[in-house]
Coordinates of C-alpha atoms in Angstrom, one line a residue:
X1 CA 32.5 38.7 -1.8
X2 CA 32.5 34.8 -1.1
X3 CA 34.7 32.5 -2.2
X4 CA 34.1 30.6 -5.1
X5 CA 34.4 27.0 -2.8
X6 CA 31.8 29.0 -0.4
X7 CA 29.1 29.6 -3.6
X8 CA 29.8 25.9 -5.0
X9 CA 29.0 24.4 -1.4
X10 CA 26.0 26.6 -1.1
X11 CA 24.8 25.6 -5.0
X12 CA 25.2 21.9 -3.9
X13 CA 22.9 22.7 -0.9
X14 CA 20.3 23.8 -2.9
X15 CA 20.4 21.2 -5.6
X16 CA 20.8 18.5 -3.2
X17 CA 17.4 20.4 -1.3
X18 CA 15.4 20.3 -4.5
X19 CA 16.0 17.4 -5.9
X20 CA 17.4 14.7 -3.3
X21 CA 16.1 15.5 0.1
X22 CA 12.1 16.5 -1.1
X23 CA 10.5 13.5 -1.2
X24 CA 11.5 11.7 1.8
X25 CA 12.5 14.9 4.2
X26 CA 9.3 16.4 3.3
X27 CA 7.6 13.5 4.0
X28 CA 9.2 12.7 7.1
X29 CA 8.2 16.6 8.5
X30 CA 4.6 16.2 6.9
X31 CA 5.5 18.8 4.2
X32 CA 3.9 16.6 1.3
X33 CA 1.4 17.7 -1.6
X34 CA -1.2 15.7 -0.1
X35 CA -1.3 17.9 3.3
X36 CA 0.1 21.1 1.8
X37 CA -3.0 21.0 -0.8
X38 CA -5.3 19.2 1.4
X39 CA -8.2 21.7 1.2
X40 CA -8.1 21.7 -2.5
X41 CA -7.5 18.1 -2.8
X42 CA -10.6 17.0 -0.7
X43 CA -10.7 13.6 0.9
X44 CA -9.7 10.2 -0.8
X45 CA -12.0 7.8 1.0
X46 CA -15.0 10.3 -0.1
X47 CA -13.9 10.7 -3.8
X48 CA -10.9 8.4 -4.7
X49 CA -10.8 9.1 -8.0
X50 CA -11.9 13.0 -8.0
X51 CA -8.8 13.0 -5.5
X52 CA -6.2 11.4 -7.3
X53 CA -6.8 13.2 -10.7
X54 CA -6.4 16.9 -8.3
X55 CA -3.6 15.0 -6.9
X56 CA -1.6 14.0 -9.7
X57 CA -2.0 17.3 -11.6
X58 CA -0.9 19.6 -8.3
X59 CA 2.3 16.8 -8.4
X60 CA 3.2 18.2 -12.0
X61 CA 2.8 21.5 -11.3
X62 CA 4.9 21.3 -8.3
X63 CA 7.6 18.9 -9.6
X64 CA 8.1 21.6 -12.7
X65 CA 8.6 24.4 -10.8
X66 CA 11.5 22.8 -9.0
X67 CA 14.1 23.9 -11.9
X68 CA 13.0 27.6 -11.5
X69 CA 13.4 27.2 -7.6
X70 CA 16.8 25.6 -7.9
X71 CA 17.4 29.0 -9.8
X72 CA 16.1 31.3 -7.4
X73 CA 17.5 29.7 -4.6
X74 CA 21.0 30.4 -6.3
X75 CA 20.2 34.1 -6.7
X76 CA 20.4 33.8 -2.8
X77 CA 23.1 31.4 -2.5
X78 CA 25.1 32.9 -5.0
X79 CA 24.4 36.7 -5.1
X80 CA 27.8 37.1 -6.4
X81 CA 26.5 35.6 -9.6
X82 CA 24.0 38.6 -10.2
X83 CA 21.0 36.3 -11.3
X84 CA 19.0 38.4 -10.5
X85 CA 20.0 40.6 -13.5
X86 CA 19.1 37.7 -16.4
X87 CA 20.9 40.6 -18.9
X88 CA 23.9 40.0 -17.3
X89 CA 24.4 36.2 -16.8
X90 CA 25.6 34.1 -18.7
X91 CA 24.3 32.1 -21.8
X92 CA 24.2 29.0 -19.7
X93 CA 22.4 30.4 -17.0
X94 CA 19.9 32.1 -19.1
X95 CA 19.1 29.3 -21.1
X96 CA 18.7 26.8 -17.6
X97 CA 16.0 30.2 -16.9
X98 CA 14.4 29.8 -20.0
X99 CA 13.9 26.1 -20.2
X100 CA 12.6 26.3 -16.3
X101 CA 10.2 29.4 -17.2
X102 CA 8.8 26.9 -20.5
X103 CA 8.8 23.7 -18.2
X104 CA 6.6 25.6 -15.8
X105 CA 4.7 27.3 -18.6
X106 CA 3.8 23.8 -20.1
X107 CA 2.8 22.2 -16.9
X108 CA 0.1 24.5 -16.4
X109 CA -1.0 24.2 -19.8
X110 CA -1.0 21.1 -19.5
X111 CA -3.5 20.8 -16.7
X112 CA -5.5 23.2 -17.7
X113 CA -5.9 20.8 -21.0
X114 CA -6.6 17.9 -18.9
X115 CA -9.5 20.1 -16.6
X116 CA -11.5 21.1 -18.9
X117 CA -15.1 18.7 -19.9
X118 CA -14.6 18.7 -15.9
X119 CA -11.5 16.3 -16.4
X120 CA -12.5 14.7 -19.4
X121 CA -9.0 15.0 -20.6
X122 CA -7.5 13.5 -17.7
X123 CA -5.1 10.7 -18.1
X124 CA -7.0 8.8 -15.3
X125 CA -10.6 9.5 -17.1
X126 CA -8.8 8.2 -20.5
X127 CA -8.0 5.3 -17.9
X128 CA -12.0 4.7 -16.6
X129 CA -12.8 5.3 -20.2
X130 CA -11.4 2.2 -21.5
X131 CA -14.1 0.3 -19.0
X132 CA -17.0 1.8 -20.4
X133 CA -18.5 -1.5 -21.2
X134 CA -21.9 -3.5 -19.4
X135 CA -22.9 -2.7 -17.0
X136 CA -20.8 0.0 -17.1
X137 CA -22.8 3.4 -19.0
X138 CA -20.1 5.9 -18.3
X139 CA -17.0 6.4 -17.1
X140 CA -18.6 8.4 -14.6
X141 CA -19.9 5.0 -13.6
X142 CA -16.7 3.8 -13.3
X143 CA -15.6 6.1 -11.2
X144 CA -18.5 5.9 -8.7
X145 CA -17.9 2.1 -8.8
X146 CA -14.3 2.4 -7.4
X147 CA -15.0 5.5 -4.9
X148 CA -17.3 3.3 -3.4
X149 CA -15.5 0.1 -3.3
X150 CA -12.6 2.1 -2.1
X151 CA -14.1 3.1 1.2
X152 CA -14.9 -0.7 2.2
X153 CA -12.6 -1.6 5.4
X154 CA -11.9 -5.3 4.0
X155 CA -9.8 -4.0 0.8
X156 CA -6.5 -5.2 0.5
X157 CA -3.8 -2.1 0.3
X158 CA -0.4 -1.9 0.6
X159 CA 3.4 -0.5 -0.8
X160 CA 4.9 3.2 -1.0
X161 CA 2.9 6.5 -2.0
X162 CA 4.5 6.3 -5.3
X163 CA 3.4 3.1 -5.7
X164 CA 0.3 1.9 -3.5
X165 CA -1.3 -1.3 -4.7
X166 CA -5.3 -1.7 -3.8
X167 CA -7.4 -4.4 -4.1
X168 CA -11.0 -4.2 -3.9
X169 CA -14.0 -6.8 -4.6
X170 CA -13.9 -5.4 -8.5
X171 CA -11.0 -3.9 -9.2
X172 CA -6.9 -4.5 -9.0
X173 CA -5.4 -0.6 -8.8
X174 CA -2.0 0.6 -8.9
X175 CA -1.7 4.4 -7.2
X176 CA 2.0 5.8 -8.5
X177 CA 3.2 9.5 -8.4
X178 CA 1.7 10.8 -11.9
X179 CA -1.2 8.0 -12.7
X180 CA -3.3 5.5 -11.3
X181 CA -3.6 1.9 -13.4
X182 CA -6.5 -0.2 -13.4
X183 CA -8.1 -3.2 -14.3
X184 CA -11.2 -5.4 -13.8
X185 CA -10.8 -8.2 -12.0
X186 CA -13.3 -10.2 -13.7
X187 CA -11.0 -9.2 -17.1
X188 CA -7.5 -9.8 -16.2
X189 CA -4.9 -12.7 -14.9
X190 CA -1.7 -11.9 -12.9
X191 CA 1.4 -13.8 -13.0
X192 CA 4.3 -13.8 -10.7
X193 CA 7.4 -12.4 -12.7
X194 CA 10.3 -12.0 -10.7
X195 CA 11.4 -12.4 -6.8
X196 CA 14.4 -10.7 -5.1
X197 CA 15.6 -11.1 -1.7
X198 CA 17.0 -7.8 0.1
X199 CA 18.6 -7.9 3.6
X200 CA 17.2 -4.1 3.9
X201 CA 18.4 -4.4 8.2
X202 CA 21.7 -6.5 9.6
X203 CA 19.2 -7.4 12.8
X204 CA 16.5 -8.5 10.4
X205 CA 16.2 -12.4 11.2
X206 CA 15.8 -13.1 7.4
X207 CA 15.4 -11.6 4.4
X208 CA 12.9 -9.3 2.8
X209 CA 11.6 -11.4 -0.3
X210 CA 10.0 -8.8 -2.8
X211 CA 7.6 -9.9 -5.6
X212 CA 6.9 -8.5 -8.7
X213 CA 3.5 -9.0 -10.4
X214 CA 2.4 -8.6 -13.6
X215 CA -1.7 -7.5 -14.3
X216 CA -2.7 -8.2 -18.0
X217 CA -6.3 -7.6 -19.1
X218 CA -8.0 -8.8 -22.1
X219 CA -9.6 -5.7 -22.9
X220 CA -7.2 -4.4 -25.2
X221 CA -7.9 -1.2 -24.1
X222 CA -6.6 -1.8 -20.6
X223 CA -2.4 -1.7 -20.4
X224 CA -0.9 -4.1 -18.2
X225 CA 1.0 -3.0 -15.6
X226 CA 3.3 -4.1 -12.5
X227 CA 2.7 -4.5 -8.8
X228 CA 5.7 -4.7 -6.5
X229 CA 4.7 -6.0 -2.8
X230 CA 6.2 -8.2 0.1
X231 CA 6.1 -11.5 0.0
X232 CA 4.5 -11.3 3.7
X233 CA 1.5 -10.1 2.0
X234 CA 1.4 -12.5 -1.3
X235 CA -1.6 -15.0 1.0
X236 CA -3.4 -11.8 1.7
X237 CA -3.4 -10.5 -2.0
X238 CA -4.9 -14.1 -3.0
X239 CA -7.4 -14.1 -0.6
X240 CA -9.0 -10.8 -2.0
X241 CA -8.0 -11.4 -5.5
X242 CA -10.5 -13.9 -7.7
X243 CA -8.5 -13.2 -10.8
X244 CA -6.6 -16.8 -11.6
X245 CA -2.5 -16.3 -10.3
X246 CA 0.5 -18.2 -12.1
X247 CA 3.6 -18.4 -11.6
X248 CA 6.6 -18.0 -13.9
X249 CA 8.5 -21.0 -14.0
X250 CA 11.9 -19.3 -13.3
X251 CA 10.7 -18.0 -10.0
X252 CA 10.3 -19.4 -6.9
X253 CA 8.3 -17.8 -4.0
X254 CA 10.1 -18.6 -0.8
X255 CA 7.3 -19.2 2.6
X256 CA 8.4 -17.2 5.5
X257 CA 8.1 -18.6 9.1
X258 CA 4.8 -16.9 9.7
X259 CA 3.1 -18.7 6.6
X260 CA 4.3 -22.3 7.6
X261 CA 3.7 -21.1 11.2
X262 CA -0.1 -20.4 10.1
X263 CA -0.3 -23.6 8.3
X264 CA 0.9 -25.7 11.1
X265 CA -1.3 -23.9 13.4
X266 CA -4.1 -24.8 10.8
X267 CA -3.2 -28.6 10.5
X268 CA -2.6 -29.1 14.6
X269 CA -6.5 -27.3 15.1
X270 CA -7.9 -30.0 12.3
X271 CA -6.5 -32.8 14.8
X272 CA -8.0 -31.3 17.9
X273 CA -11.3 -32.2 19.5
X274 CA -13.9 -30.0 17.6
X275 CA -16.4 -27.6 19.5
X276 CA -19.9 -29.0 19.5
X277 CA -22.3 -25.3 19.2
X278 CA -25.1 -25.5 21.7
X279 CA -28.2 -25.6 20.2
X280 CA -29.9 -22.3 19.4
X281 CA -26.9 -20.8 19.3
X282 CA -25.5 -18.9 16.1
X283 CA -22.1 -17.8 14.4
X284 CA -22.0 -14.0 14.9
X285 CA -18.9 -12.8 12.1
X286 CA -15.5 -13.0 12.9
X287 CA -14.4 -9.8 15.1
X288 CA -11.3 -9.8 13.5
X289 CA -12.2 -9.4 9.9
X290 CA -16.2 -9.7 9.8
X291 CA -16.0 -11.4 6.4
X292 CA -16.4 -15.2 8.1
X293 CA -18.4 -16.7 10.5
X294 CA -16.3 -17.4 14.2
X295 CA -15.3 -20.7 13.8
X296 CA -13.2 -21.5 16.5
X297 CA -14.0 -21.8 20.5
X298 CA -10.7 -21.8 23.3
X299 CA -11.5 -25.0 25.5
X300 CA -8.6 -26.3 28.1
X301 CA -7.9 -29.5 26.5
X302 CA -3.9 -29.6 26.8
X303 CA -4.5 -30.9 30.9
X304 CA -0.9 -30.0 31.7
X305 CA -2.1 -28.3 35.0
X306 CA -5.1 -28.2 36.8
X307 CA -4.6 -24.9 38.7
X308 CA -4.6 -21.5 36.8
X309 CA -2.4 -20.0 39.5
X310 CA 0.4 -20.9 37.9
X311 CA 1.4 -18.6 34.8
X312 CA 2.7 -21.2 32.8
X313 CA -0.9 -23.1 32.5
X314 CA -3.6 -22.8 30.2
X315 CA -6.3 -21.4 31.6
X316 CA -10.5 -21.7 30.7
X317 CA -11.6 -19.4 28.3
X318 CA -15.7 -18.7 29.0
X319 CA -15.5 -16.5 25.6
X320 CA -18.3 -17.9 23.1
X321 CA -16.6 -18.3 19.6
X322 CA -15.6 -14.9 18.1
X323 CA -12.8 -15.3 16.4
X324 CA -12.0 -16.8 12.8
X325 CA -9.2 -19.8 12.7
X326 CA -7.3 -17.8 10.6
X327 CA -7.5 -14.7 12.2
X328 CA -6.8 -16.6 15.5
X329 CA -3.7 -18.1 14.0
X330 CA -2.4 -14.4 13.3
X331 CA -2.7 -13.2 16.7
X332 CA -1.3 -16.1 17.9
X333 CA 1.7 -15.8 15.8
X334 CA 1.9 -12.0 16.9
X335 CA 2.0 -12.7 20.5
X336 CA 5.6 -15.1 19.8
X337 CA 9.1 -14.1 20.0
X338 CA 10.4 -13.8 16.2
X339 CA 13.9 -15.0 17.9
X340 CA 13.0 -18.2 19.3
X341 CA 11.0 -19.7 16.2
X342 CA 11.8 -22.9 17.9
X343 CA 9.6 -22.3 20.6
X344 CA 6.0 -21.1 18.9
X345 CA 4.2 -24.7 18.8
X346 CA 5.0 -25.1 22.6
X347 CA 4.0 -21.2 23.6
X348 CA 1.1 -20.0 25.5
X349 CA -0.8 -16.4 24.4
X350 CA -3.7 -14.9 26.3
X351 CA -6.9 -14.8 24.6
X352 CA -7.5 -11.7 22.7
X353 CA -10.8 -11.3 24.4
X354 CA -10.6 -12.4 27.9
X355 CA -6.6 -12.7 28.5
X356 CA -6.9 -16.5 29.3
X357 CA -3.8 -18.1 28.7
X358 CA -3.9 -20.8 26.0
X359 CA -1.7 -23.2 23.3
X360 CA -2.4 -24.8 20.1
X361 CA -4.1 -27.7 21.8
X362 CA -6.9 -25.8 23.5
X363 CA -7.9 -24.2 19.7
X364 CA -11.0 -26.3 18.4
X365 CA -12.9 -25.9 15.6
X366 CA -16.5 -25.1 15.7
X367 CA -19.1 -28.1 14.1

């Protein structure tokens, strides 16, 4: 028979299995409900919503059954224990098998409520319900509305798998574990509630500036909710959103070097000699996020050297414009060395078409 020390040790095991190590061990080895169900669940960029409303209900149905598997892994851990025998054991493990038989019970009643009218009950369609309004007939309509914005490539998405924030030209969503929040963009306002610093790495350069934001709609129907993302991504986020953004007047939103590096890089470019476009010759989109035309050409103007043999000179880019200024700026800034911030105005990056080396002086803008 094992020791008692032996079966408490092997019970903490199984706890610590079930409800500590799941979500990110799992994840980590690819053992998630998204790829375990994957068949079932079908594909999010073809039916976002269709997905998330399988996902969500598979999550509850999985996430109940972990009491009655915490129990059944004891009947192995602790066979001493006779668990097996539920006549036998005691009242306090009978009743911890009777409330995990009812959880379970309740969570597949549950979802079967919420499938039937083919998901009418769902708390996601109660969700796309409340934006039944023009032009909006159904909230089958709805639905169609986000699948499809969803697959665009220039959507704005980022944060955790419990909580995902996506941005598309209509909507603001919130993806967490058991829901999906929404709202119109042409209805709602966001304000900046809180921001928190965390030094999440002791070789991190600087901290990790979280924000919080908070989405209010004025369709009364529509319950505000709260996006969490980096503060890396806040110029991103107002560059897709077009609902207004204000600030609380408690919190301050600190820049980080890449923003004021971009800014700079902006300014510098505005003092440069601009790019005269030959005539007949048109803006093709930016390659870098097709959404602008390519406004910026690579022309030697810096004269520091006159020979490219030298890999310290600028060299002559024969590349016709293809880039965007700001999406010029970001591979510039990706190219530098985060630990020498000091040296970024003065530092040379190949083109990212043609590999010519250039600096900040040889960036003009296109007239």
């Amino acid at each position: 028979m094992e020791s008692p020390e032996l079966s408490f040790t092997l019970a903490y095991v199984v706890l610590s299995f079930c409800f500590v190590f799941t979500p990110n061990e799992f994840r980590s080895a690819g053992l998630t409900i998204q790829n375990l169900f994957s068949s079932w669940l079908g594909s999010e960029d073809v039916g976002f919503i269709q997905y998330h409303i399988r996902r969500t209900s598979i999550t509850i149905v999985v996430h109940s059954a972990l009491p009655l598997g915490y129990y059944m892994g004891m009947c192995v851990a602790a066979p001493e224990k006779n668990l097996v025998n539920i006549y036998q054991v005691g009242d306090s493990w009978r009743a911890f098998l009777l409330l995990s038989l009812c959880l379970q019970s309740v969570s597949w009643i549950i979802v079967f409520y919420w499938s039937r009218r083919r998901w009418h009950n769902h708390p996601i369609s109660k969700v796309l319900q409340a934006h039944v309004q023009p032009p909006f007939s159904s909230w089958g309509s709805v639905a169609v509305s986000i699948n499809t914005e969803f697959r665009h490539i220039d959507k704005f998405a980022t944060g955790a798998p419990g909580a995902r924030v996506i941005v598309t030209d209509t909507w603001v969503l919130k993806v967490t574990t058991y829901h999906i929040y929404m709202a119109l963009q042409s209805d709602c306002h966001v304000t900046v509630t809180e921001s928190t610093q965390h030094h999440l790495s002791p070789d991190s350069a600087s901290p990790t500036e979280i924000l919080t934001l908070r989405v209010d709609s004025i369709n009364p129907a529509v319950t505000p909710f709260n996006i969490k993302l980096n503060s890396a991504e806040y110029a991103e986020l107002r560059e897709k959103l077009r609902a207004p953004i204000r600030n609380s007047p408690n919190v301050v939103i600190h820049r980080t070097l890449g923003e004021l590096f971009l800014e700079t890089f902006k300014a510098q470019v505005d003092l440069n000699q601009p790019y005269a476009l030959p005539h007949g010759q048109e803006l093709e989109p930016c390659i870098g996020c097709m959404q602008v035309p390519a406004n910026a050409k690579l022309v030697t103007l810096c004269h520091e050297a006159e020979t490219d043999d030298d890999d310290s000179d600028c060299q002559q880019c024969h590349c016709r414009p293809m880039w965007c200024l700001l999406c010029l700026g970001r591979w510039f800034a990706s190219r530098l060395d985060e630990q020498t911030p000091e040296t970024w105005l003065s530092s040379r990056v190949p083109c990212p078409t043609c590999r010519a080396k250039f600096c900040i002086l040889d960036v003009c803008a296109v007239q």
